[in-house]
């Protein structure tokens, strides 16, 4: 099993450009999450999904959109990138949202917005 | 706002020594989890402790939880160079819809010197 995979691993954008980050999991998990991690800070939840076709806002959703068309995939979109979105983005999944279930993380995407 | 705060922010020890990291949180919780992040990688779940538990062991890891003080500690015994990583606590003190959200602290960077 590959677990949670993310593409791309690195990306450099100019301000105003758009891009989509792809997350895929092969563990048949219902719940998927997108986080961002900035230096000296923990992970902050951007958006999450409790199942195919459903998404919801997390702690820092502004400037991002998501879609969960297939259970195994969770896409994060930046419509008009800003330098403040320079960060490392992590996708995670879990069997259940209940907190006693661990979250499985992807390797991350390092995004730089110039 | 961050639920969990780790202390210290950074810790440097000699191989073979024990490493202790602390986590404090603000609101009541059901569970608390600890994760490890190696440089440039995603987070990996280490251990979960429920609110009705006071201590839990897993290999060289020992976690304690004091709900009256709203704090937890992670002890790594007989540390190895491979333990060099950042360690995060994650708490579930928020309820979203019918599910729970994990809030991550800012982490403790552990360096184990050979």
Short mmCIF file of N, CA, C and O in Angstrom, two decimals, chain B residues 27-109:
data_model
loop_
_atom_site.label_atom_id
_atom_site.label_comp_id
_atom_site.label_asym_id
_atom_site.label_seq_id
_atom_site.Cartn_x
_atom_site.Cartn_y
_atom_site.Cartn_z
N UNK B 27 -8.56 23.66 26.59
CA UNK B 27 -9.92 23.23 26.86
C UNK B 27 -9.95 21.74 27.17
O UNK B 27 -8.96 21.03 26.94
N UNK B 28 -11.05 21.25 27.64
CA UNK B 28 -11.15 19.83 27.97
C UNK B 28 -11.02 19.00 26.70
O UNK B 28 -11.37 19.45 25.60
N UNK B 29 -10.51 17.81 26.85
CA UNK B 29 -10.26 16.93 25.70
C UNK B 29 -10.83 15.55 25.95
O UNK B 29 -11.14 15.18 27.08
N UNK B 30 -10.97 14.80 24.87
CA UNK B 30 -11.30 13.39 24.97
C UNK B 30 -10.04 12.53 24.84
O UNK B 30 -9.91 11.50 25.49
N UNK B 31 -9.15 12.98 23.97
CA UNK B 31 -7.92 12.24 23.71
C UNK B 31 -6.81 13.21 23.36
O UNK B 31 -7.06 14.32 22.93
N UNK B 32 -5.59 12.75 23.53
CA UNK B 32 -4.43 13.52 23.12
C UNK B 32 -3.50 12.58 22.38
O UNK B 32 -3.29 11.43 22.81
N UNK B 33 -2.98 13.05 21.26
CA UNK B 33 -2.08 12.22 20.45
C UNK B 33 -0.72 12.89 20.34
O UNK B 33 -0.62 14.11 20.40
N UNK B 34 0.31 12.09 20.15
CA UNK B 34 1.65 12.58 19.86
C UNK B 34 2.06 12.09 18.47
O UNK B 34 1.83 10.92 18.12
N UNK B 35 2.67 12.99 17.69
CA UNK B 35 3.16 12.68 16.36
C UNK B 35 4.63 13.07 16.27
O UNK B 35 5.09 13.99 16.95
N UNK B 36 5.34 12.39 15.38
CA UNK B 36 6.73 12.73 15.07
C UNK B 36 6.82 13.15 13.61
O UNK B 36 6.14 12.61 12.74
N UNK B 37 7.68 14.13 13.35
CA UNK B 37 7.93 14.58 11.99
C UNK B 37 9.42 14.65 11.75
O UNK B 37 10.11 15.48 12.34
N UNK B 38 9.92 13.79 10.88
CA UNK B 38 11.30 13.88 10.46
C UNK B 38 11.42 15.00 9.44
O UNK B 38 10.47 15.33 8.75
N UNK B 39 12.61 15.56 9.35
CA UNK B 39 12.83 16.71 8.49
C UNK B 39 12.39 16.44 7.06
O UNK B 39 12.79 15.45 6.45
N UNK B 40 11.52 17.31 6.54
CA UNK B 40 11.08 17.18 5.16
C UNK B 40 10.06 16.09 4.92
O UNK B 40 9.79 15.75 3.76
N UNK B 41 9.51 15.53 5.97
CA UNK B 41 8.55 14.43 5.82
C UNK B 41 7.21 14.77 6.47
O UNK B 41 7.07 15.79 7.15
N UNK B 42 6.24 13.90 6.25
CA UNK B 42 4.94 14.08 6.90
C UNK B 42 4.97 13.60 8.33
O UNK B 42 5.95 13.03 8.80
N UNK B 43 3.88 13.86 9.05
CA UNK B 43 3.80 13.44 10.44
C UNK B 43 3.46 11.95 10.54
O UNK B 43 2.72 11.42 9.71
N UNK B 44 3.99 11.34 11.58
CA UNK B 44 3.72 9.94 11.84
C UNK B 44 3.16 9.81 13.26
O UNK B 44 3.74 10.34 14.21
N UNK B 45 2.06 9.11 13.38
CA UNK B 45 1.42 8.93 14.68
C UNK B 45 2.29 8.05 15.58
O UNK B 45 2.81 7.01 15.17
N UNK B 46 2.46 8.50 16.83
CA UNK B 46 3.25 7.74 17.80
C UNK B 46 2.36 7.02 18.82
O UNK B 46 2.49 5.82 19.04
N UNK B 47 1.49 7.78 19.46
CA UNK B 47 0.75 7.21 20.57
C UNK B 47 -0.46 8.08 20.87
O UNK B 47 -0.45 9.29 20.63
N UNK B 48 -1.51 7.47 21.37
CA UNK B 48 -2.73 8.17 21.77
C UNK B 48 -3.03 7.82 23.22
O UNK B 48 -2.90 6.66 23.62
N UNK B 49 -3.42 8.83 23.97
CA UNK B 49 -3.81 8.60 25.36
C UNK B 49 -5.19 9.19 25.57
O UNK B 49 -5.48 10.32 25.14
N UNK B 50 -6.07 8.43 26.18
CA UNK B 50 -7.44 8.89 26.39
C UNK B 50 -7.50 9.71 27.68
O UNK B 50 -6.66 9.59 28.56
N UNK B 51 -8.55 10.50 27.80
CA UNK B 51 -8.67 11.41 28.94
C UNK B 51 -8.81 10.67 30.27
O UNK B 51 -8.51 11.23 31.32
N UNK B 52 -9.23 9.42 30.22
CA UNK B 52 -9.37 8.65 31.47
C UNK B 52 -8.12 7.82 31.78
O UNK B 52 -8.12 7.04 32.73
N UNK B 53 -7.08 8.00 30.98
CA UNK B 53 -5.82 7.32 31.22
C UNK B 53 -4.81 8.31 31.78
O UNK B 53 -4.82 9.49 31.44
N UNK B 54 -3.91 7.83 32.60
CA UNK B 54 -2.89 8.71 33.20
C UNK B 54 -1.52 8.46 32.62
O UNK B 54 -0.65 9.34 32.63
N UNK B 55 -1.30 7.23 32.14
CA UNK B 55 0.03 6.90 31.62
C UNK B 55 -0.13 5.81 30.56
O UNK B 55 -1.00 4.94 30.67
N UNK B 56 0.74 5.88 29.56
CA UNK B 56 0.71 4.88 28.51
C UNK B 56 2.13 4.66 28.00
O UNK B 56 2.91 5.61 27.92
N UNK B 57 2.45 3.41 27.67
CA UNK B 57 3.79 3.08 27.20
C UNK B 57 3.71 2.46 25.81
O UNK B 57 2.76 1.75 25.47
N UNK B 58 4.76 2.73 25.02
CA UNK B 58 4.90 2.08 23.73
C UNK B 58 6.38 2.03 23.42
O UNK B 58 6.99 3.02 23.04
N UNK B 59 6.98 0.86 23.60
CA UNK B 59 8.42 0.73 23.39
C UNK B 59 9.20 1.66 24.30
O UNK B 59 9.06 1.61 25.52
N UNK B 60 10.00 2.54 23.71
CA UNK B 60 10.79 3.49 24.51
C UNK B 60 10.02 4.78 24.81
O UNK B 60 10.57 5.72 25.36
N UNK B 61 8.77 4.82 24.44
CA UNK B 61 7.95 6.01 24.67
C UNK B 61 7.08 5.83 25.91
O UNK B 61 6.51 4.77 26.14
N UNK B 62 7.00 6.91 26.68
CA UNK B 62 6.09 6.93 27.82
C UNK B 62 5.35 8.26 27.79
O UNK B 62 5.97 9.32 27.75
N UNK B 63 4.04 8.19 27.80
CA UNK B 63 3.22 9.39 27.77
C UNK B 63 2.42 9.47 29.05
O UNK B 63 1.87 8.46 29.51
N UNK B 64 2.37 10.65 29.63
CA UNK B 64 1.52 10.87 30.79
C UNK B 64 0.51 11.96 30.46
O UNK B 64 0.75 12.80 29.60
N UNK B 65 -0.59 11.93 31.15
CA UNK B 65 -1.65 12.92 30.96
C UNK B 65 -2.18 13.34 32.31
O UNK B 65 -2.54 12.50 33.13
N UNK B 66 -2.21 14.64 32.55
CA UNK B 66 -2.78 15.20 33.77
C UNK B 66 -3.90 16.15 33.35
O UNK B 66 -3.65 17.30 32.99
N UNK B 67 -5.12 15.67 33.40
CA UNK B 67 -6.24 16.49 32.93
C UNK B 67 -6.54 17.64 33.87
O UNK B 67 -7.08 18.66 33.45
N UNK B 68 -6.15 17.51 35.13
CA UNK B 68 -6.40 18.62 36.07
C UNK B 68 -5.49 19.80 35.76
O UNK B 68 -5.87 20.95 35.96
N UNK B 69 -4.30 19.51 35.24
CA UNK B 69 -3.36 20.57 34.86
C UNK B 69 -3.41 20.85 33.36
O UNK B 69 -2.69 21.71 32.88
N UNK B 70 -4.24 20.08 32.66
CA UNK B 70 -4.33 20.23 31.21
C UNK B 70 -2.94 20.15 30.59
O UNK B 70 -2.50 21.05 29.86
N UNK B 71 -2.25 19.06 30.88
CA UNK B 71 -0.91 18.90 30.34
C UNK B 71 -0.59 17.44 30.10
O UNK B 71 -1.18 16.54 30.72
N UNK B 72 0.36 17.22 29.20
CA UNK B 72 0.83 15.88 28.87
C UNK B 72 2.34 15.95 28.69
O UNK B 72 2.89 17.00 28.36
N UNK B 73 2.99 14.83 28.90
CA UNK B 73 4.42 14.78 28.64
C UNK B 73 4.74 13.52 27.84
O UNK B 73 4.09 12.49 27.98
N UNK B 74 5.75 13.66 27.00
CA UNK B 74 6.27 12.54 26.21
C UNK B 74 7.71 12.33 26.63
O UNK B 74 8.52 13.25 26.54
N UNK B 75 8.00 11.13 27.08
CA UNK B 75 9.35 10.76 27.48
C UNK B 75 9.89 9.72 26.50
O UNK B 75 9.23 8.71 26.24
N UNK B 76 11.05 10.01 25.94
CA UNK B 76 11.74 9.04 25.09
C UNK B 76 12.96 8.58 25.87
O UNK B 76 13.84 9.39 26.19
N UNK B 77 13.01 7.32 26.19
CA UNK B 77 14.13 6.80 26.96
C UNK B 77 15.24 6.29 26.05
O UNK B 77 14.99 5.88 24.91
N UNK B 78 16.46 6.34 26.58
CA UNK B 78 17.63 5.82 25.85
C UNK B 78 17.63 6.31 24.40
O UNK B 78 17.60 5.51 23.45
N UNK B 79 17.65 7.61 24.23
CA UNK B 79 17.47 8.20 22.90
C UNK B 79 18.56 7.76 21.93
O UNK B 79 19.69 7.42 22.32
N UNK B 80 18.19 7.77 20.65
CA UNK B 80 19.09 7.41 19.57
C UNK B 80 19.14 8.56 18.58
O UNK B 80 18.22 9.37 18.51
N UNK B 81 20.18 8.59 17.78
CA UNK B 81 20.30 9.65 16.77
C UNK B 81 19.07 9.66 15.85
O UNK B 81 18.63 10.72 15.39
N UNK B 82 18.52 8.48 15.61
CA UNK B 82 17.34 8.38 14.73
C UNK B 82 16.10 9.00 15.33
O UNK B 82 15.09 9.19 14.62
N UNK B 83 16.13 9.33 16.63
CA UNK B 83 14.98 10.01 17.26
C UNK B 83 14.96 11.49 16.94
O UNK B 83 14.00 12.19 17.30
N UNK B 84 16.03 12.00 16.33
CA UNK B 84 16.07 13.41 15.93
C UNK B 84 14.90 13.72 15.01
O UNK B 84 14.76 13.13 13.95
N UNK B 85 14.04 14.63 15.45
CA UNK B 85 12.81 14.95 14.72
C UNK B 85 12.08 16.05 15.49
O UNK B 85 12.52 16.48 16.56
N UNK B 86 10.97 16.49 14.93
CA UNK B 86 10.06 17.37 15.66
C UNK B 86 8.90 16.54 16.19
O UNK B 86 8.43 15.62 15.51
N UNK B 87 8.46 16.88 17.38
CA UNK B 87 7.39 16.12 18.03
C UNK B 87 6.23 17.07 18.32
O UNK B 87 6.43 18.15 18.87
N UNK B 88 5.04 16.63 17.95
CA UNK B 88 3.85 17.46 18.09
C UNK B 88 2.80 16.74 18.92
O UNK B 88 2.59 15.54 18.76
N UNK B 89 2.15 17.51 19.78
CA UNK B 89 0.96 16.95 20.41
C UNK B 89 -0.26 17.47 19.64
O UNK B 89 -0.22 18.53 19.01
N UNK B 90 -1.31 16.69 19.68
CA UNK B 90 -2.55 17.06 18.98
C UNK B 90 -3.72 16.74 19.89
O UNK B 90 -3.82 15.63 20.42
N UNK B 91 -4.57 17.70 20.07
CA UNK B 91 -5.72 17.53 20.95
C UNK B 91 -7.00 17.69 20.17
O UNK B 91 -7.03 18.28 19.09
N UNK B 92 -8.06 17.21 20.76
CA UNK B 92 -9.33 17.17 20.04
C UNK B 92 -10.37 18.06 20.68
O UNK B 92 -11.56 17.80 20.58
N UNK B 93 -9.94 19.13 21.32
CA UNK B 93 -10.89 19.88 22.14
C UNK B 93 -11.92 20.67 21.40
O UNK B 93 -12.50 21.60 21.93
N UNK B 94 -12.15 20.35 20.12
CA UNK B 94 -13.18 21.07 19.38
C UNK B 94 -14.09 20.08 18.71
O UNK B 94 -13.67 19.04 18.23
N UNK B 95 -15.34 20.41 18.61
CA UNK B 95 -16.27 19.53 17.91
C UNK B 95 -16.74 20.23 16.66
O UNK B 95 -17.20 21.36 16.71
N UNK B 96 -16.60 19.60 15.51
CA UNK B 96 -17.08 20.14 14.26
C UNK B 96 -18.24 19.27 13.81
O UNK B 96 -18.05 18.09 13.58
N UNK B 97 -19.38 19.84 13.64
CA UNK B 97 -20.54 19.06 13.24
C UNK B 97 -20.68 17.90 14.21
O UNK B 97 -20.82 18.08 15.39
N UNK B 98 -20.58 16.70 13.74
CA UNK B 98 -20.65 15.54 14.62
C UNK B 98 -19.28 14.88 14.73
O UNK B 98 -19.17 13.74 15.14
N UNK B 99 -18.26 15.60 14.34
CA UNK B 99 -16.93 15.01 14.34
C UNK B 99 -15.97 15.86 15.16
O UNK B 99 -16.34 16.88 15.71
N UNK B 100 -14.77 15.40 15.25
CA UNK B 100 -13.77 16.08 16.06
C UNK B 100 -12.62 16.54 15.19
O UNK B 100 -12.22 15.88 14.25
N UNK B 101 -12.10 17.68 15.50
CA UNK B 101 -10.96 18.24 14.79
C UNK B 101 -9.73 18.14 15.68
O UNK B 101 -9.81 18.38 16.87
N UNK B 102 -8.60 17.79 15.10
CA UNK B 102 -7.34 17.78 15.83
C UNK B 102 -6.68 19.14 15.72
O UNK B 102 -6.61 19.71 14.65
N UNK B 103 -6.21 19.64 16.84
CA UNK B 103 -5.46 20.88 16.88
C UNK B 103 -4.02 20.54 17.27
O UNK B 103 -3.80 19.94 18.32
N UNK B 104 -3.09 20.94 16.41
CA UNK B 104 -1.69 20.62 16.63
C UNK B 104 -0.97 21.78 17.30
O UNK B 104 -1.20 22.94 17.00
N UNK B 105 -0.05 21.45 18.19
CA UNK B 105 0.83 22.44 18.76
C UNK B 105 1.94 22.81 17.80
O UNK B 105 2.02 22.28 16.69
N UNK B 106 2.82 23.69 18.25
CA UNK B 106 3.90 24.18 17.38
C UNK B 106 5.11 23.27 17.39
O UNK B 106 6.03 23.45 16.60
N UNK B 107 5.14 22.29 18.27
CA UNK B 107 6.16 21.26 18.22
C UNK B 107 7.40 21.52 19.03
O UNK B 107 7.74 22.66 19.36
N UNK B 108 8.10 20.43 19.35
CA UNK B 108 9.42 20.48 19.99
C UNK B 108 10.41 19.86 19.03
O UNK B 108 10.22 18.74 18.57
N UNK B 109 11.47 20.61 18.72
CA UNK B 109 12.52 20.07 17.84
C UNK B 109 13.56 19.38 18.71
O UNK B 109 14.22 20.02 19.52
#
